[in-house]
Amino acid sequence: MAQLEVSDFAQAVIDRMAECKDPRFHQIMSSLVKHAHAFMREVDLTPQEWMAGIQFLTATGQKCDDKRQEFILLSDTLGLSMLVVALDQARGARALADQPGEKPTEATVQGPFFWAGAPQLELGADIGEGHPGEPTYYHGRVTDTFGQPIANCEVDVWSGDADGLYDMQKGDNMSLRAQFRTDQEGNYRFWSIKPTFYPVPGDGPVGTMLDRMGRHLNRPGHMHMMLQAPGHERLVTHIFVKDSPYLDSDAVFGVRNSLIVEFPKHAPGRAPDGRHMNKPYYTAEYDFRLVPSAA
Amino acid sequence: MAQLEVSDFAQAVIDRMAECKDPRFHQIMSSLVKHAHAFMREVDLTPQEWMAGIQFLTATGQKCDDKRQEFILLSDTLGLSMLVVALDQARGARALADQPGEKPTEATVQGPFFWAGAPQLELGADIGEGHPGEPTYYHGRVTDTFGQPIANCEVDVWSGDADGLYDMQKGDNMSLRAQFRTDQEGNYRFWSIKPTFYPVPGDGPVGTMLDRMGRHLNRPGHMHMMLQAPGHERLVTHIFVKDSPYLDSDAVFGVRNSLIVEFPKHAPGRAPDGRHMNKPYYTAEYDFRLVPSAA
C-alpha cells in the first residue's frame, strides 16, 4: 500500500470524497482540507498545540447558548465574517457590473445583537427616551441605485446604550431597537441616542485569544441598520460615528469609509422635525441605496 | 482611512497583533488567519454557507462531553490528527538524523478510547477471556534504536471487542485493556482477541459530514499500544491486522505500512507460552523500537 507522507495527507483526504454527490460541498471541503493541512504543515504544529486547539474549539462551542454565539464572535474577530460580507457584496457588484446606476450602500457585519420582532413604530418616534445617552435625530432617504425612492421599506435599527450595553445583555426587555417604514418619498426618521464604543464580550475563549494576540476588544460607536423592501436585496449595515475612538481598529474589522457619518452637535432649540429640545442634541443624516433582487 | 478589500482583510488581522508578546502564538495565528481567509476567498463562501459552518462548529462543540470528543473525531477524519503525528515523528527523526541506529517504530493516532489507569497485569495475562472474539497471543520485544532491550517498559494495550465496541462505549467497567511491563530482556506477551474493523461514531455532526462527503466510517482492525520507559520518548501506535478490510481506506488515515502485522491462525494445541488451547487461536508478533528522550 502507498505510504502517506506529511505532504500527502491532504490529497488523500480529498481523494476519499470520490463518492461525494454534491459538487459544491466537494469544492468547499477540498479547499478547507487543503488549507487546514497547509496551515499545520507551515507552522509544524506540535501535539501539545494541536490539543490546545481542540480544547479551544470545544470551549468555544460550549460557551454558545441562545443569547451567546462564541463561534460568530471568533469569526468576527478574525475578520472572517467581514470577509464573507465583502465577498457577498463583491458578487452582487459583479452581477450588476454592466448595469447603469450608482454604487449601492456598503454592507457590514450583522453582529450578534439583532433581535427579530422589534416594535414597529411610527416615523419620528424616540426609542432613546429614558435611556442614558445623548439624543440624536437620525434621518435620510432610501432609494434604489437610480435614485428612485423606495416607499414602505422596512428599516430595523438597534444599538447599545450609553454604557455600550445592548438590551439582550441587560435582561429580557427590548430597548433601543425598533422597526420603521419609509414614507412615500423613501424618507426615514427617528430619535435615539448617539452610540458609544464598547467591547465585544471578553469573558469567553475568544476574549482569552484576543488578549493573547495583544488586541483590544472595542468596536467604534455605531447604529445598526437593516433595510428590506420587496424587489430589493436586504442590506445589513451600520452607521459609524465619525468622532468615535477605535474607528481605525474595530475589533471585528467592520468599518467601511462610506459608512462613517458626521454627528453634528446642536444647541437646545427647535430640531429639524419641529421638536423642541431643551438640551443639546445631535443629528445624523444618511441615505441608503439598495440593489434590485437577483431573482 | 484605508479601505479594506477582500484581499486585505487577512493582513489587517495579522497587523492587529503588533502587541502580541508570544512569538510562537503570533506565528500560529498569522498562518491560521492567512489560510482561513485564503480558503474562504478561494471558494467565494456565501453567507448561507458561512452560517452552516458556524452551526456545524457549534453542534460539534456541544456534542463533546467527558466520554465523547467530537472535535478530535473531526480532526481525525480530516486527516489532521495523523498529520500532527507524522509532523511530530518527522521532527524527532530530524533531531536524530546524524545519529546511528535503526528507524524507530512508526506512531499513529491515539484515538478517543485511551483510558488512563487500566489494570496492571502480569505478562502473559489474558484480557480477552470472557469477551466474544477470536483468542490471539500478542508478543514481541521492546528495544531502543540500537537493539538494546528496554526492561520494565510500560505497555498499555486497548482494543474494541468482536463487535468493534470499546468498554467506554458500552458502560463504565474497563475491559479489553491493561498495562503490562516488559521483562529484563524487553519482552512483552499477553492474550486478547483479534480486533475487528469498526465504525467511528456516526451519530453526531461529524457523521453527517462524512456521509455528505460520500465516505464510510470504518477503521481496519487494530490493537492500540502505548509504550513508555524512562529515558525514551513515549510511543503511541497501533498494530493493524493484515487481512482486515479498510486497511486502504481507514476513516482516520492512521495506517502505516510498517504497522501492518500478520495474524497467523493456529490449530488447537499448545500455544507458544505453553497454554493448551482447545480451539483455534491467532498469534501476532511485533517488535518496537523507541527513541531516546529529546531532553
XYZ file of C-alpha atoms in Angstrom, chain A:
295
model
C 0.000 0.000 0.000
C 1.217 3.536 -0.721
C 2.643 5.161 2.393
C 1.361 8.678 3.140
C 3.955 11.312 3.995
C 3.165 14.673 5.595
C 2.659 16.326 2.230
C 0.300 13.561 1.019
C -2.374 13.535 3.716
C -4.420 16.448 2.368
C -4.743 14.903 -1.088
C -5.585 11.524 0.466
C -8.495 13.132 2.350
C -9.679 14.879 -0.834
C -9.420 11.635 -2.830
C -11.625 9.961 -0.230
C -14.525 12.113 -1.493
C -14.790 10.269 -4.813
C -18.385 9.275 -3.977
C -19.475 12.748 -2.879
C -22.650 13.669 -4.761
C -22.662 17.428 -4.064
C -20.125 19.267 -6.256
C -20.252 22.479 -4.219
C -19.730 20.590 -0.936
C -16.854 18.709 -2.596
C -15.303 22.014 -3.644
C -15.653 23.607 -0.201
C -14.331 20.573 1.700
C -11.410 20.109 -0.717
C -10.319 23.707 -0.252
C -10.849 23.549 3.519
C -8.776 20.362 3.835
C -6.030 21.741 1.602
C -5.713 24.953 3.629
C -6.067 23.302 7.057
C -3.241 20.880 6.210
C -1.118 23.664 4.713
C -1.552 25.679 7.911
C -0.487 22.821 10.178
C 2.492 21.929 7.991
C 3.563 25.560 7.689
C 3.780 26.040 11.462
C 4.909 22.420 12.131
C 2.139 22.156 14.729
C 3.063 20.106 17.815
C 0.736 17.603 19.528
C 0.503 19.951 22.541
C -0.504 22.875 20.313
C -2.988 20.680 18.466
C -4.570 19.661 21.792
C -4.748 23.320 22.857
C -6.636 23.961 19.601
C -9.054 21.085 20.264
C -9.710 22.417 23.778
C -10.214 25.969 22.471
C -12.751 24.863 19.846
C -14.592 22.697 22.378
C -14.803 25.531 24.924
C -15.961 27.904 22.183
C -18.814 25.554 21.232
C -19.769 25.047 24.841
C -19.888 28.804 25.500
C -22.710 29.133 22.939
C -26.332 29.320 24.063
C -29.483 31.099 22.893
C -28.001 34.510 23.794
C -24.321 33.985 23.059
C -22.664 32.826 19.839
C -18.964 32.485 20.566
C -18.159 30.986 17.133
C -19.638 34.042 15.401
C -17.537 36.173 17.743
C -14.484 34.120 16.742
C -15.305 34.583 13.062
C -15.923 38.314 13.625
C -12.676 38.945 15.472
C -10.591 37.027 12.915
C -12.057 39.195 10.141
C -13.812 36.199 8.584
C -17.372 37.497 8.999
C -16.454 40.777 7.335
C -14.696 38.866 4.560
C -17.911 36.918 3.889
C -19.879 40.203 3.813
C -17.351 41.731 1.409
C -17.326 38.640 -0.831
C -21.121 38.704 -0.924
C -21.217 42.354 -1.883
C -18.473 41.905 -4.494
C -20.511 39.052 -6.016
C -23.540 41.321 -6.180
C -21.456 44.080 -7.765
C -20.195 41.707 -10.469
C -23.781 40.729 -11.256
C -24.670 44.403 -11.724
C -21.431 45.400 -13.442
C -22.993 46.029 -16.848
C -25.995 47.923 -15.495
C -26.198 51.679 -15.081
C -26.930 53.292 -11.717
C -24.922 54.306 -8.688
C -22.996 52.095 -6.267
C -25.232 50.576 -3.585
C -24.638 51.271 0.107
C -21.860 49.161 1.600
C -22.762 46.310 3.937
C -21.088 45.316 7.177
C -21.441 42.598 9.797
C -24.816 41.885 11.384
C -23.259 41.126 14.763
C -24.869 39.053 17.496
C -27.427 41.563 18.770
C -30.155 41.586 16.117
C -33.447 40.545 17.744
C -36.316 39.790 15.375
C -39.738 41.211 16.199
C -38.756 44.671 17.452
C -41.641 47.146 17.987
C -42.973 48.639 14.757
C -43.052 52.380 15.405
C -44.228 55.493 13.567
C -41.598 57.541 11.754
C -40.091 60.120 14.083
C -40.588 58.061 17.251
C -37.980 58.347 20.010
C -36.508 54.996 21.080
C -33.777 56.648 23.177
C -36.177 58.315 25.621
C -35.452 57.285 29.184
C -32.086 55.729 28.331
C -28.811 57.346 29.307
C -27.137 58.821 26.237
C -27.087 61.949 24.117
C -30.226 62.404 21.990
C -29.723 62.090 18.259
C -32.074 62.642 15.352
C -31.450 60.115 12.534
C -32.871 60.814 9.115
C -32.326 60.184 5.431
C -33.716 58.574 2.367
C -33.832 55.073 0.923
C -33.618 54.799 -2.868
C -32.627 52.287 -5.482
C -29.351 52.653 -7.371
C -31.083 55.026 -9.834
C -32.175 57.379 -7.042
C -35.817 56.302 -7.171
C -37.351 56.395 -3.678
C -38.285 53.095 -2.040
C -41.513 53.598 -0.096
C -42.559 51.301 2.720
C -39.030 49.912 3.145
C -38.589 48.145 6.490
C -35.800 49.825 8.438
C -34.672 47.916 11.531
C -32.405 49.891 13.860
C -30.619 48.771 17.012
C -27.758 49.916 19.196
C -26.277 49.659 22.659
C -26.884 52.261 25.348
C -24.514 54.954 26.633
C -22.614 52.231 28.526
C -22.261 50.203 25.322
C -24.687 47.521 26.505
C -27.470 46.067 24.357
C -30.857 45.118 25.789
C -30.027 41.429 25.250
C -27.023 41.797 27.519
C -29.002 43.532 30.271
C -32.175 41.454 30.510
C -35.207 40.322 28.621
C -36.930 43.574 27.636
C -36.314 45.019 24.194
C -34.995 48.543 24.200
C -33.112 50.876 21.846
C -34.429 48.939 18.873
C -37.386 49.336 16.527
C -38.638 48.787 13.024
C -39.719 51.775 10.940
C -41.120 52.040 7.415
C -40.111 54.697 4.919
C -42.753 57.136 3.727
C -43.856 57.606 0.105
C -40.719 59.619 -0.702
C -38.458 56.954 0.833
C -37.695 59.025 3.921
C -36.968 57.619 7.347
C -36.509 59.487 10.641
C -36.304 58.565 14.305
C -34.709 59.636 17.569
C -32.306 57.513 19.572
C -29.030 58.086 21.385
C -25.565 58.692 19.953
C -23.917 55.257 20.202
C -20.638 54.874 22.052
C -17.768 52.472 21.535
C -17.990 49.247 23.517
C -16.089 45.972 23.957
C -17.199 42.681 22.441
C -17.762 40.026 25.142
C -14.353 39.187 26.567
C -15.231 36.628 29.235
C -15.069 33.563 26.953
C -12.409 31.666 24.985
C -12.370 34.346 22.250
C -11.614 37.051 24.840
C -8.689 34.965 26.059
C -7.467 34.570 22.480
C -7.692 38.324 21.781
C -5.804 39.091 24.961
C -3.063 36.698 23.942
C -2.992 38.265 20.465
C -2.340 41.610 22.187
C -5.627 43.074 20.927
C -8.285 45.288 22.466
C -11.952 44.277 22.412
C -13.532 47.538 21.290
C -15.838 48.451 18.462
C -16.313 52.116 17.475
C -19.760 53.624 18.128
C -22.321 52.592 15.523
C -26.059 52.341 14.847
C -27.079 49.016 13.292
C -29.460 49.286 10.357
C -31.135 46.537 8.338
C -33.209 47.518 5.307
C -35.514 45.316 3.317
C -38.090 46.033 0.641
C -39.781 43.792 -1.943
C -37.786 43.574 -5.158
C -34.517 44.557 -3.454
C -31.681 42.719 -1.749
C -31.708 43.002 2.016
C -28.979 45.328 3.280
C -27.359 44.784 6.690
C -25.081 47.626 7.672
C -24.100 50.222 10.310
C -23.760 53.973 10.519
C -20.448 54.686 12.284
C -19.992 57.797 14.455
C -17.232 59.879 12.872
C -15.540 61.080 16.067
C -15.647 57.697 17.803
C -12.462 56.073 19.112
C -11.442 52.754 17.513
C -12.671 53.627 14.012
C -9.236 52.534 12.787
C -9.100 49.346 14.872
C -12.637 47.941 15.078
C -12.339 44.575 16.873
C -14.446 42.957 14.117
C -12.970 44.836 11.102
C -16.438 46.119 10.130
C -15.688 49.777 9.319
C -16.237 50.956 5.726
C -15.249 54.530 4.897
C -18.564 55.209 3.189
C -20.434 54.346 6.394
C -18.673 56.900 8.628
C -21.135 59.702 9.330
C -20.795 63.163 10.900
C -22.878 63.620 14.040
C -23.059 67.442 14.296
C -23.964 68.777 17.741
C -26.740 71.382 18.057
C -27.632 73.871 20.780
C -31.000 73.469 22.536
C -33.880 74.679 20.392
C -36.102 73.543 17.561
C -34.938 70.262 15.941
C -35.381 69.507 12.192
C -38.652 67.643 12.857
C -40.063 70.619 14.837
C -39.497 69.027 18.237
C -38.316 71.484 20.893
C -35.127 70.273 22.568
C -34.210 71.795 25.913
C -30.748 70.252 25.875
C -28.090 69.843 23.193
C -28.699 67.139 20.621
C -27.032 65.564 17.583
C -28.209 64.855 14.078
C -27.085 62.087 11.721
C -28.144 62.064 8.102
C -27.532 59.109 5.808
C -29.068 57.999 2.519
C -29.207 54.346 1.540
C -29.155 52.808 -1.935
C -30.490 49.261 -2.320
C -29.812 46.908 -5.225
C -32.549 45.050 -7.118
C -33.093 41.419 -6.115
C -31.054 38.900 -8.029
C -34.203 36.869 -8.801
